[in-house]
Every structure is written in structure tokens, then in C-alpha cells.
Amino acid sequence: MESTFSSPAETALQREAGVPGLLTPPEDLDRVYELERVTKFVCDLGCQRVALQFPDQLLGDAAAVAARLEEVTGSKMFILGDTAYGSCCVDVLGAEQAGAQALVHFGPACLSPPARLLPITFVLGQRSVALELCAKAFEAQNPDPTAPVVLLSEPACAHALEALVTLLRPKYQDLLISSPALPLPVGSPSSQPEPLERFGRRFPLSPGRCLEEYGAFYVGSSQASSDPILDPDLSRLLLGWTPGQPFISCCPDTGQTQDQGAQAGRLRARRLYLVERARDARVVGLLAGTLGVAQHREALAHLRKLTEAAGKRSYVLALGRPTPAKLANFPEMDVFVLLACPLGALAPQPSGGFLRPVLTPCELEAACNPAWPPPGLAPHLTHYAELLPGSPFHVPLPPPDSELWDTPDVSLISGDLRAPPSWKLSRDTGCSALAQRPQLELAESSPAASFLSSRSWQGLEPRLGQTPVKEAVCGRRGIAIAYEDEGSS
């Protein structure tokens, strides 16, 4: 029983930080980490100090990769681990602290634009893809050769899409290839029209065509992890893809396919539930989940304006990577909204879940803006920048005298009629008579105070002047898991 509910003190003191991954053989470092391309990137810029960012599972190879690059380029390399928010985002702040002139990001990336200008290159990896098996799976799922289909993939399989299209071109006429939205070199000429950029990918659409016309064939994931909730990149695509269009995922190793239509419906239903929770909420916690992605300050100001317009109170919390233990310290919050990159906002929740639901900015927009969604088909947005002015999906708040604020609204969770925003009631001049209060009452209080008053236990009573004074005594010595007077037991 003792080993079930507790662990010896030596276990906590000797535990190693991080999860070590498998080391790559030295002869495979050049291929796995694309060192030739990274070397060309550093030499072309003439950088003397370069930051190398690795996720936790690749830190085992960081020293060997840095040593190899220093030997070839003659530049000083600095190794950066995971950021305080997520490994998919570029740690521009850490690179600036090291005085780096450029940054190389290894591993999966959200490809969000950084908050500060810095030359960046990405090494997404090259996962092996069974092209013949994937081609046969595509033909089995798409018997109509004239149906428009776009080829998608996880970032590590993007290198194989061109070869896969070469096998399918003789039969299929309307194929569209997506590519990762990697940052373009500064000053690069653009002779072709700018392609559509969405979901962290670029889509070279023909004139007059739109992405909503295409079905999707996704190469990635695996047979063992068919649940897209475990894969933020696939969840992002399923939420934003056009409802009604087919979405097929294919395992790159075995060629086995799965129709993700039902799973996409469950994800959208979950998001609608979170929108209802946000509409019922009185207090909203805004979690600052990124400091390195562009426009995060503008997005934070936009969310605060949204909650104020809807008559809700909001509090900004900077806690790093959110965990159930951290957010449980704020039980006054009804919901939390995570302002992070698209992959960070859709990252899987830890085991045990959170005390309060964690939403994305898109769900808060749908809950607080009565003019949302915009006319026509609006996909579920996963990047907060798409909500800001200048985006085609931006919908301004209606004016205070708009009838949208007076539309009756019933909660689908509790069944109660939601009252209009408090500022709307205060401006109502329908009745000018003053009602006398029978007794003194607290007209307005903070949500934290009202929450505390509703609890059965409100803390220790001070009992000033009623407790006898005692002399100070010597307390325990040591750390909490191993006091000196406890011995070795």
C-alpha cells in the first residue's frame, strides 16, 4: 500500500528531467537532420551565432548535430530545448537571449509567423512512405477520376506527395497538392500568383476554384493512433474542412485508410458544446499560451474586448503550459480560453482533464459576438490571427443599438433564458421610477468574492485577540519530502 500512494524520497531526487529519445546513428545524422541544407542556410546568411531548437525527444542528438554544424560552418551553435509553451513554436525569445542571428527548428512545427523578424529554417523530418500502397489506397477510395481531391500529409510526409502524384496523374485529372507553409526567403521574387494559405499549408488553386470544392486524402498518422484527438494537426484539418466533403486518412506505412467523417462530426459537436459553456460563463480566464507568435498582443486585446461586450469579466493568466493542477488554483473561472498557436490550442488534454473546460479563441468569438459566424460557410478557425481585423473571417462587433444584442437566447445546457449584457440593462430607459431599497445591499461585487461567499468553507477565522500568545519554537529542518527528524523511513 505504501508504494501505491507514495514513493521514497530518493526517487524524486534522482529522477531525470525530460524524456530521452532514441539516438540516431552518426552515419544517419546528415540524412535525418538535413545537415547539408542547414549548412547552406547558415553559410548563405553568413551567421556567426545560430540557435538550434530541439523538442525533448530529439535532445539526445542535439550535441552531435551542433558539433557537426560547428565543424562544417565555423559558426557558434546554441542548443535550445522546449519552450515554456510548446515545442512546435519557434523560440525567438530564447534565440535573442543567446544573441543568435538565425534559428534552425527541428521536429514538428506549427509554422506560425514569429513575433520578431529572425531568419528561420525548419527541418520537419522525412518519414518513409510506402508509395505503392498509398496509391492503391487512393484508387480504392476515389473511383471517380474526375472528382476534385487535394493531397494532404503530416509535415514529415510532405516530401513524398510529389512522387505520389506522379503515380496518380495518368488516371486522375483534378488533383491538388498541398505543401507546408514554410517562410519564404527575404527578397525572393514571386513570378506566380500567391497561393491560398490555410491550415499551415499552401494550396496552389487554379483561377476560379475554391478549396471548399475539394475532398481530402491525408497521408499521415498511424493505424495504432486512429483517434485524431491525439494528433492536433489532423484535428485542425477535420475541424476546418468543409462539412460534407470526404476526408480520408491513410497510414503511410501500411496504406490502410479510414474515413474521418464521423470523427470530424464528433469534434464539431464537442466545439459546439464548448461554445454553449462559454455563453453561460460569467468569468473567463484568458491564458497567455504564447509569446513568440505574431499578433498575440492584438489577439489578447481583442478577446478582452469580446468578453467586455458580452457582459463577462475576464482575467489574463500567464502560467506557461496549462496543466490541471495549475488551473485548479482558479476555481472562480467558469471557462478558460487558451491563446496559443493552432497546434497548441488543440493539443490533447492531460489525463484526468481540467476542472473547467479549455476553449480556443474561435469558440469565444462564437459565444460573445452575436454577429458571428459571417454570411456563408465559415470553417472552424484554429488560428487567432484569423479573427483579427484584416482577415477575411473577421466580423466586427455590432453597435450597441443593434437588435442582435436583444435576441432571446436560451442555454442548451441548463435550459435557462440568458439575460442581456449588464451594460444593455443599465442603458434601458424604459422605466425612470426609483425603487427604494428596504435595506443596504451590495450592488456589485467581484466574481471572486461572490464565489467565495457561496462556499461552505471560507478559510481559517483570524480570531484576533482571542488566541493566547505563545513563544516561538524551533520547527522542522530539511525539505518537505525528507525532514531530518523523520529518519530513513
XYZ file of C-alpha atoms in Angstrom:
489
model
C 0.000 0.000 0.000
C 2.837 2.370 0.752
C 4.302 2.002 -2.729
C 0.877 2.643 -4.270
C 0.161 6.008 -2.667
C 3.672 7.342 -2.134
C 7.239 6.917 -3.341
C 10.555 7.081 -1.493
C 12.263 10.466 -1.262
C 15.253 9.180 -3.216
C 13.039 8.593 -6.262
C 12.131 12.266 -6.600
C 15.705 13.410 -6.009
C 17.185 11.035 -8.591
C 14.542 11.487 -11.300
C 15.905 12.851 -14.588
C 14.177 15.728 -16.377
C 12.894 15.182 -19.893
C 12.121 12.031 -21.862
C 15.239 10.744 -23.628
C 14.665 9.547 -27.167
C 16.492 7.006 -29.292
C 19.867 8.215 -30.508
C 20.392 8.446 -34.242
C 23.451 6.578 -35.583
C 26.258 9.020 -36.531
C 26.200 7.907 -40.169
C 22.481 8.865 -40.433
C 22.701 12.357 -38.899
C 23.222 14.090 -42.250
C 20.118 12.460 -43.751
C 17.768 12.664 -40.752
C 18.555 16.284 -39.856
C 19.237 17.511 -43.428
C 22.576 18.978 -42.372
C 23.566 19.836 -45.937
C 20.558 22.142 -46.319
C 21.093 23.628 -42.856
C 24.751 24.275 -43.677
C 23.796 26.097 -46.875
C 21.264 28.182 -44.908
C 23.884 29.259 -42.360
C 26.611 29.928 -44.909
C 24.363 31.936 -47.230
C 23.435 34.256 -44.362
C 26.984 34.454 -43.034
C 25.759 33.996 -39.431
C 28.338 33.596 -36.674
C 25.861 32.648 -33.930
C 22.994 30.229 -34.667
C 20.343 28.784 -32.327
C 19.257 25.151 -32.753
C 15.840 24.333 -31.272
C 15.057 20.675 -30.495
C 11.991 19.076 -28.899
C 12.551 16.893 -25.854
C 12.514 13.634 -27.805
C 15.371 14.841 -30.060
C 17.642 16.388 -27.434
C 19.741 13.224 -27.377
C 21.079 14.083 -30.848
C 21.434 17.822 -30.195
C 25.082 17.747 -29.128
C 26.187 15.644 -32.119
C 24.240 17.824 -34.585
C 25.628 21.042 -33.092
C 29.199 19.714 -33.174
C 28.846 18.627 -36.806
C 27.446 22.027 -37.858
C 30.144 23.948 -35.964
C 32.814 21.887 -37.689
C 31.395 22.475 -41.180
C 30.229 26.103 -40.916
C 32.660 27.514 -38.353
C 29.761 29.270 -36.602
C 28.852 29.051 -32.921
C 25.801 26.857 -32.238
C 23.461 27.249 -29.247
C 21.077 24.430 -28.295
C 17.548 25.418 -27.214
C 15.182 22.940 -25.584
C 11.394 23.110 -25.467
C 9.825 26.475 -24.773
C 7.574 27.101 -21.798
C 4.523 26.754 -24.059
C 5.192 24.156 -26.750
C 7.900 22.699 -28.946
C 6.037 23.429 -32.194
C 6.500 27.208 -31.831
C 9.739 28.977 -32.680
C 11.533 30.178 -29.536
C 12.547 33.590 -30.840
C 12.966 34.959 -27.304
C 15.441 32.233 -26.369
C 17.393 32.813 -29.573
C 17.617 36.541 -28.869
C 18.878 35.894 -25.341
C 21.703 33.848 -26.846
C 22.467 36.629 -29.333
C 21.725 34.322 -32.269
C 21.487 35.757 -35.764
C 19.408 32.856 -37.133
C 17.433 29.877 -35.834
C 17.015 26.291 -37.024
C 13.884 24.494 -35.773
C 13.902 20.668 -35.742
C 10.844 18.452 -35.455
C 7.090 19.095 -35.868
C 6.227 22.782 -36.234
C 3.034 24.828 -36.378
C 4.691 27.212 -38.891
C 3.113 30.229 -37.219
C 4.775 33.559 -38.071
C 7.131 34.638 -35.256
C 6.596 37.813 -33.259
C 10.027 39.171 -34.220
C 11.887 39.119 -37.510
C 14.611 36.478 -37.489
C 15.919 34.216 -40.292
C 14.398 30.784 -39.612
C 14.555 27.428 -41.350
C 12.606 24.289 -40.447
C 13.701 20.650 -40.524
C 10.400 18.768 -40.412
C 11.873 15.303 -40.887
C 11.344 12.765 -43.649
C 9.206 9.804 -42.657
C 9.259 6.838 -45.006
C 6.115 6.449 -47.131
C 5.034 3.285 -48.955
C 4.099 4.984 -52.232
C 2.647 1.919 -53.994
C 0.402 1.065 -51.042
C -0.782 4.657 -50.672
C -1.506 4.910 -54.417
C -3.632 1.734 -54.324
C -5.468 3.037 -51.263
C -6.174 6.314 -53.057
C -7.601 4.490 -56.079
C -9.809 2.340 -53.860
C -11.246 5.366 -52.060
C -11.651 7.553 -55.189
C -13.227 5.512 -58.012
C -14.296 8.675 -59.886
C -11.251 10.009 -61.823
C -12.886 13.434 -62.292
C -13.623 14.147 -58.599
C -11.524 17.021 -57.198
C -9.215 15.814 -54.412
C -6.453 17.593 -52.514
C -3.495 15.617 -51.168
C -2.568 16.450 -47.589
C 0.029 14.968 -45.281
C 1.609 15.366 -41.921
C 4.720 17.585 -42.143
C 7.148 14.647 -42.031
C 5.483 13.030 -45.082
C 5.260 16.162 -47.252
C 8.389 15.176 -49.179
C 6.582 12.173 -50.711
C 3.493 13.929 -52.111
C 5.110 14.839 -55.438
C 6.135 11.222 -56.022
C 2.641 10.038 -55.032
C 1.023 12.433 -57.507
C 3.321 11.138 -60.265
C 1.794 7.680 -59.785
C -1.771 9.044 -59.820
C -1.576 11.679 -62.600
C -2.218 9.376 -65.573
C -5.640 8.419 -64.182
C -6.842 11.362 -62.095
C -7.380 14.762 -63.684
C -8.183 17.136 -60.792
C -5.519 16.648 -58.131
C -4.245 19.427 -55.884
C -1.021 19.142 -53.887
C -0.606 20.986 -50.622
C 2.778 21.958 -49.222
C 3.920 23.205 -45.796
C 3.731 26.987 -45.489
C 7.438 27.427 -44.857
C 8.688 31.013 -44.628
C 9.889 32.357 -47.962
C 13.393 33.834 -48.210
C 13.509 37.578 -47.799
C 13.540 39.327 -51.172
C 12.673 36.198 -53.164
C 10.947 37.044 -56.482
C 7.355 35.876 -56.894
C 6.600 35.292 -60.561
C 3.467 33.230 -59.862
C 0.275 34.349 -58.079
C 0.320 33.882 -54.333
C -1.310 30.538 -53.371
C -4.020 30.183 -50.753
C -2.538 29.683 -47.298
C -4.609 27.867 -44.687
C -4.101 25.211 -42.002
C -0.346 25.865 -42.095
C -0.239 24.788 -45.755
C -0.262 26.362 -49.197
C -2.795 25.357 -51.849
C -1.990 26.402 -55.473
C -5.608 26.751 -56.625
C -6.437 27.440 -60.237
C -8.259 30.701 -61.055
C -11.948 30.409 -60.279
C -11.571 27.413 -57.966
C -12.057 27.349 -54.184
C -10.878 24.903 -51.550
C -14.445 24.075 -50.446
C -14.927 22.100 -53.689
C -12.261 19.505 -52.856
C -12.273 16.306 -50.887
C -9.194 15.408 -48.843
C -6.766 12.477 -48.791
C -4.458 12.747 -45.779
C -1.192 10.752 -45.610
C -0.082 10.515 -42.015
C -0.925 9.327 -38.533
C -0.780 5.568 -37.962
C -3.011 2.560 -37.586
C -2.452 2.414 -33.819
C -3.474 6.040 -33.182
C -6.578 6.424 -35.329
C -8.142 8.909 -32.883
C -7.477 12.376 -34.321
C -7.750 13.954 -30.870
C -4.256 12.585 -30.283
C -2.983 14.467 -33.354
C -3.515 18.257 -33.225
C -2.577 18.658 -36.895
C -5.255 16.212 -38.053
C -7.794 17.702 -35.635
C -7.101 21.118 -37.103
C -7.858 19.864 -40.601
C -11.004 17.981 -39.611
C -12.464 20.987 -37.795
C -11.820 23.418 -40.631
C -12.570 21.206 -43.622
C -15.838 21.701 -45.463
C -18.632 19.560 -43.937
C -19.994 17.139 -46.494
C -16.741 16.735 -48.392
C -14.991 13.353 -47.955
C -11.908 13.229 -45.750
C -9.836 10.031 -45.892
C -6.698 9.366 -43.856
C -4.068 6.872 -44.953
C -1.313 5.267 -42.894
C 1.985 5.888 -44.732
C 3.455 2.569 -43.586
C 0.653 0.104 -44.349
C -1.621 2.014 -46.740
C -4.694 1.333 -44.605
C -7.354 4.028 -44.899
C -10.050 5.361 -42.610
C -12.996 7.645 -43.274
C -12.725 10.541 -40.826
C -16.196 11.968 -41.472
C -17.733 10.586 -38.275
C -14.769 11.700 -36.210
C -14.996 15.202 -37.683
C -18.654 15.338 -36.656
C -17.780 14.418 -33.084
C -15.097 17.093 -32.976
C -17.517 19.752 -34.223
C -20.147 18.632 -31.705
C -17.592 18.984 -28.921
C -16.792 22.512 -30.107
C -20.488 23.465 -30.126
C -20.746 22.261 -26.537
C -17.790 24.442 -25.563
C -19.454 27.446 -27.226
C -22.514 26.892 -25.026
C -20.301 26.694 -21.948
C -18.714 29.992 -22.923
C -22.114 31.632 -23.342
C -23.146 30.504 -19.849
C -19.866 31.678 -18.292
C -19.687 34.837 -16.204
C -15.932 34.825 -15.568
C -13.416 33.942 -18.302
C -9.745 33.191 -17.780
C -7.568 34.219 -20.736
C -4.465 32.010 -20.783
C -1.446 33.592 -22.467
C -0.186 30.445 -24.189
C 2.412 32.040 -26.449
C 4.835 34.936 -26.529
C 6.665 34.105 -29.741
C 3.820 34.084 -32.296
C 2.944 37.270 -34.140
C -0.090 39.382 -33.129
C -0.562 37.694 -29.762
C -0.932 41.058 -28.041
C -3.543 42.246 -30.522
C -5.415 38.966 -30.101
C -5.365 39.290 -26.311
C -6.814 42.794 -26.540
C -9.470 41.503 -28.958
C -10.536 38.738 -26.554
C -10.781 41.170 -23.660
C -12.965 43.430 -25.797
C -15.161 40.450 -26.678
C -15.769 39.439 -23.070
C -16.486 43.028 -22.044
C -19.020 43.431 -24.866
C -20.797 40.239 -23.773
C -21.030 41.427 -20.159
C -18.439 38.973 -18.839
C -15.399 39.535 -16.671
C -12.010 38.398 -17.918
C -8.675 37.837 -16.212
C -5.371 37.358 -18.027
C -3.242 34.498 -16.661
C 0.358 33.771 -17.700
C 1.027 30.236 -16.445
C 3.184 28.728 -19.163
C 1.925 25.368 -20.392
C -1.521 24.791 -18.812
C -1.984 21.732 -16.590
C -4.960 20.632 -14.451
C -3.006 21.392 -11.260
C -2.257 24.963 -12.354
C -5.779 25.815 -13.485
C -7.335 24.246 -10.393
C -5.930 27.180 -8.421
C -8.532 29.411 -10.103
C -11.915 27.804 -9.354
C -13.641 31.185 -9.775
C -13.225 30.888 -13.548
C -16.117 29.337 -15.424
C -14.093 28.660 -18.585
C -10.553 29.180 -19.816
C -9.533 30.376 -23.276
C -6.072 29.330 -24.445
C -4.419 31.921 -26.673
C -1.829 29.743 -28.399
C -0.728 28.585 -31.823
C -3.179 26.328 -33.727
C -1.458 23.106 -32.642
C -1.017 24.277 -29.063
C -4.677 25.269 -28.758
C -5.799 21.821 -29.973
C -3.204 19.818 -28.052
C -4.630 16.803 -26.189
C -5.629 17.407 -22.598
C -3.657 15.585 -19.892
C -5.082 12.520 -18.231
C -7.697 13.440 -15.660
C -8.822 16.544 -17.570
C -9.283 20.068 -16.310
C -11.644 21.335 -13.632
C -13.031 23.851 -16.148
C -13.180 23.477 -19.942
C -10.389 24.994 -22.034
C -11.572 26.709 -25.224
C -9.962 28.182 -28.313
C -10.402 31.856 -29.306
C -12.767 30.841 -32.113
C -15.255 29.389 -29.630
C -15.141 32.530 -27.504
C -15.789 34.590 -30.643
C -18.847 32.486 -31.463
C -20.121 32.819 -27.887
C -19.618 36.574 -27.392
C -20.134 38.043 -30.864
C -23.837 37.896 -31.873
C -22.891 38.664 -35.490
C -20.781 35.507 -35.771
C -20.497 33.494 -38.000
C -20.101 35.573 -41.166
C -22.518 35.027 -44.046
C -21.897 31.878 -45.997
C -19.943 28.816 -44.985
C -17.459 29.658 -42.240
C -14.982 26.958 -41.208
C -13.885 26.439 -37.627
C -10.896 28.731 -37.270
C -7.924 27.468 -35.305
C -5.555 30.445 -35.538
C -6.439 33.539 -33.536
C -4.980 35.818 -36.247
C -7.943 34.909 -38.473
C -10.273 36.658 -36.007
C -8.459 39.997 -36.099
C -9.168 42.944 -38.411
C -7.663 42.422 -41.850
C -8.603 38.740 -42.030
C -11.378 37.655 -44.432
C -13.069 35.906 -41.483
C -13.091 38.965 -39.206
C -16.583 40.029 -38.089
C -16.786 43.330 -36.152
C -18.952 43.585 -33.075
C -22.406 45.042 -33.757
C -23.083 48.588 -32.474
C -24.705 48.945 -29.021
C -28.094 49.846 -30.508
C -28.173 46.758 -32.741
C -31.090 44.357 -32.384
C -28.659 41.432 -32.283
C -27.944 42.167 -28.614
C -31.680 41.843 -27.793
C -32.198 38.458 -29.424
C -33.587 35.975 -26.833
C -31.092 33.251 -26.059
C -31.703 30.015 -24.162
C -28.912 27.905 -22.740
C -28.805 24.443 -24.283
C -27.077 23.111 -21.159
C -29.189 24.444 -18.281
C -32.336 25.425 -20.209
C -32.374 28.898 -18.629
C -33.007 32.129 -20.502
C -29.800 34.123 -20.758
C -30.076 37.725 -19.689
C -28.785 40.532 -21.954
C -25.368 42.030 -21.133
C -25.254 44.132 -17.984
C -24.385 47.294 -19.938
C -27.526 46.755 -22.030
C -29.723 46.667 -18.927
C -28.092 49.794 -17.465
C -28.887 51.770 -20.638
C -32.520 50.720 -20.686
C -34.542 53.906 -20.085
C -37.968 52.313 -20.291
C -38.634 52.948 -16.595
C -37.456 56.103 -14.851
C -39.076 55.469 -11.450
C -36.757 54.892 -8.498
C -37.469 51.959 -6.233
C -36.472 52.392 -2.601
C -34.235 49.664 -1.219
C -35.600 48.168 2.008
C -32.103 47.630 3.340
C -28.487 48.175 2.417
C -27.342 45.669 -0.196
C -24.146 45.123 -2.102
C -24.946 46.338 -5.592
C -21.885 44.877 -7.319
C -19.103 42.605 -6.148
C -16.185 40.864 -7.734
C -16.734 37.323 -9.107
C -14.056 36.018 -6.730
C -15.911 37.432 -3.704
C -19.263 36.053 -4.829
C -17.707 32.661 -5.447
C -16.109 32.650 -2.006
C -19.379 33.575 -0.303
C -21.107 30.581 -1.924
C -18.615 28.082 -0.495
C -19.278 26.238 2.745
C -15.654 26.648 3.919
C -14.267 30.161 3.548
C -10.860 29.795 5.204
C -9.500 30.000 8.738
C -11.029 32.525 11.110
C -8.470 35.094 12.316
C -9.930 35.325 15.897
C -7.828 38.404 16.644
C -7.252 38.928 20.353
C -8.844 35.598 21.310
C -5.837 33.328 20.836
C -3.231 33.211 23.642
C 0.276 34.319 22.726
C 2.947 31.598 22.660
C 6.695 31.784 22.316
C 8.251 30.770 19.041
C 9.691 27.257 18.926
C 12.173 25.624 16.600
C 10.428 23.942 13.672
C 11.403 21.095 11.398
C 14.553 21.193 9.302
C 15.091 19.822 5.809
C 12.936 19.569 2.704
C 9.275 18.589 2.645
C 9.837 15.056 1.341
C 12.598 14.203 3.827
C 12.694 16.134 7.162
C 15.727 15.479 9.360
C 13.636 14.161 12.274
C 11.829 11.562 10.142
C 14.803 9.274 9.644
C 15.076 6.932 6.702
C 11.533 5.626 6.972
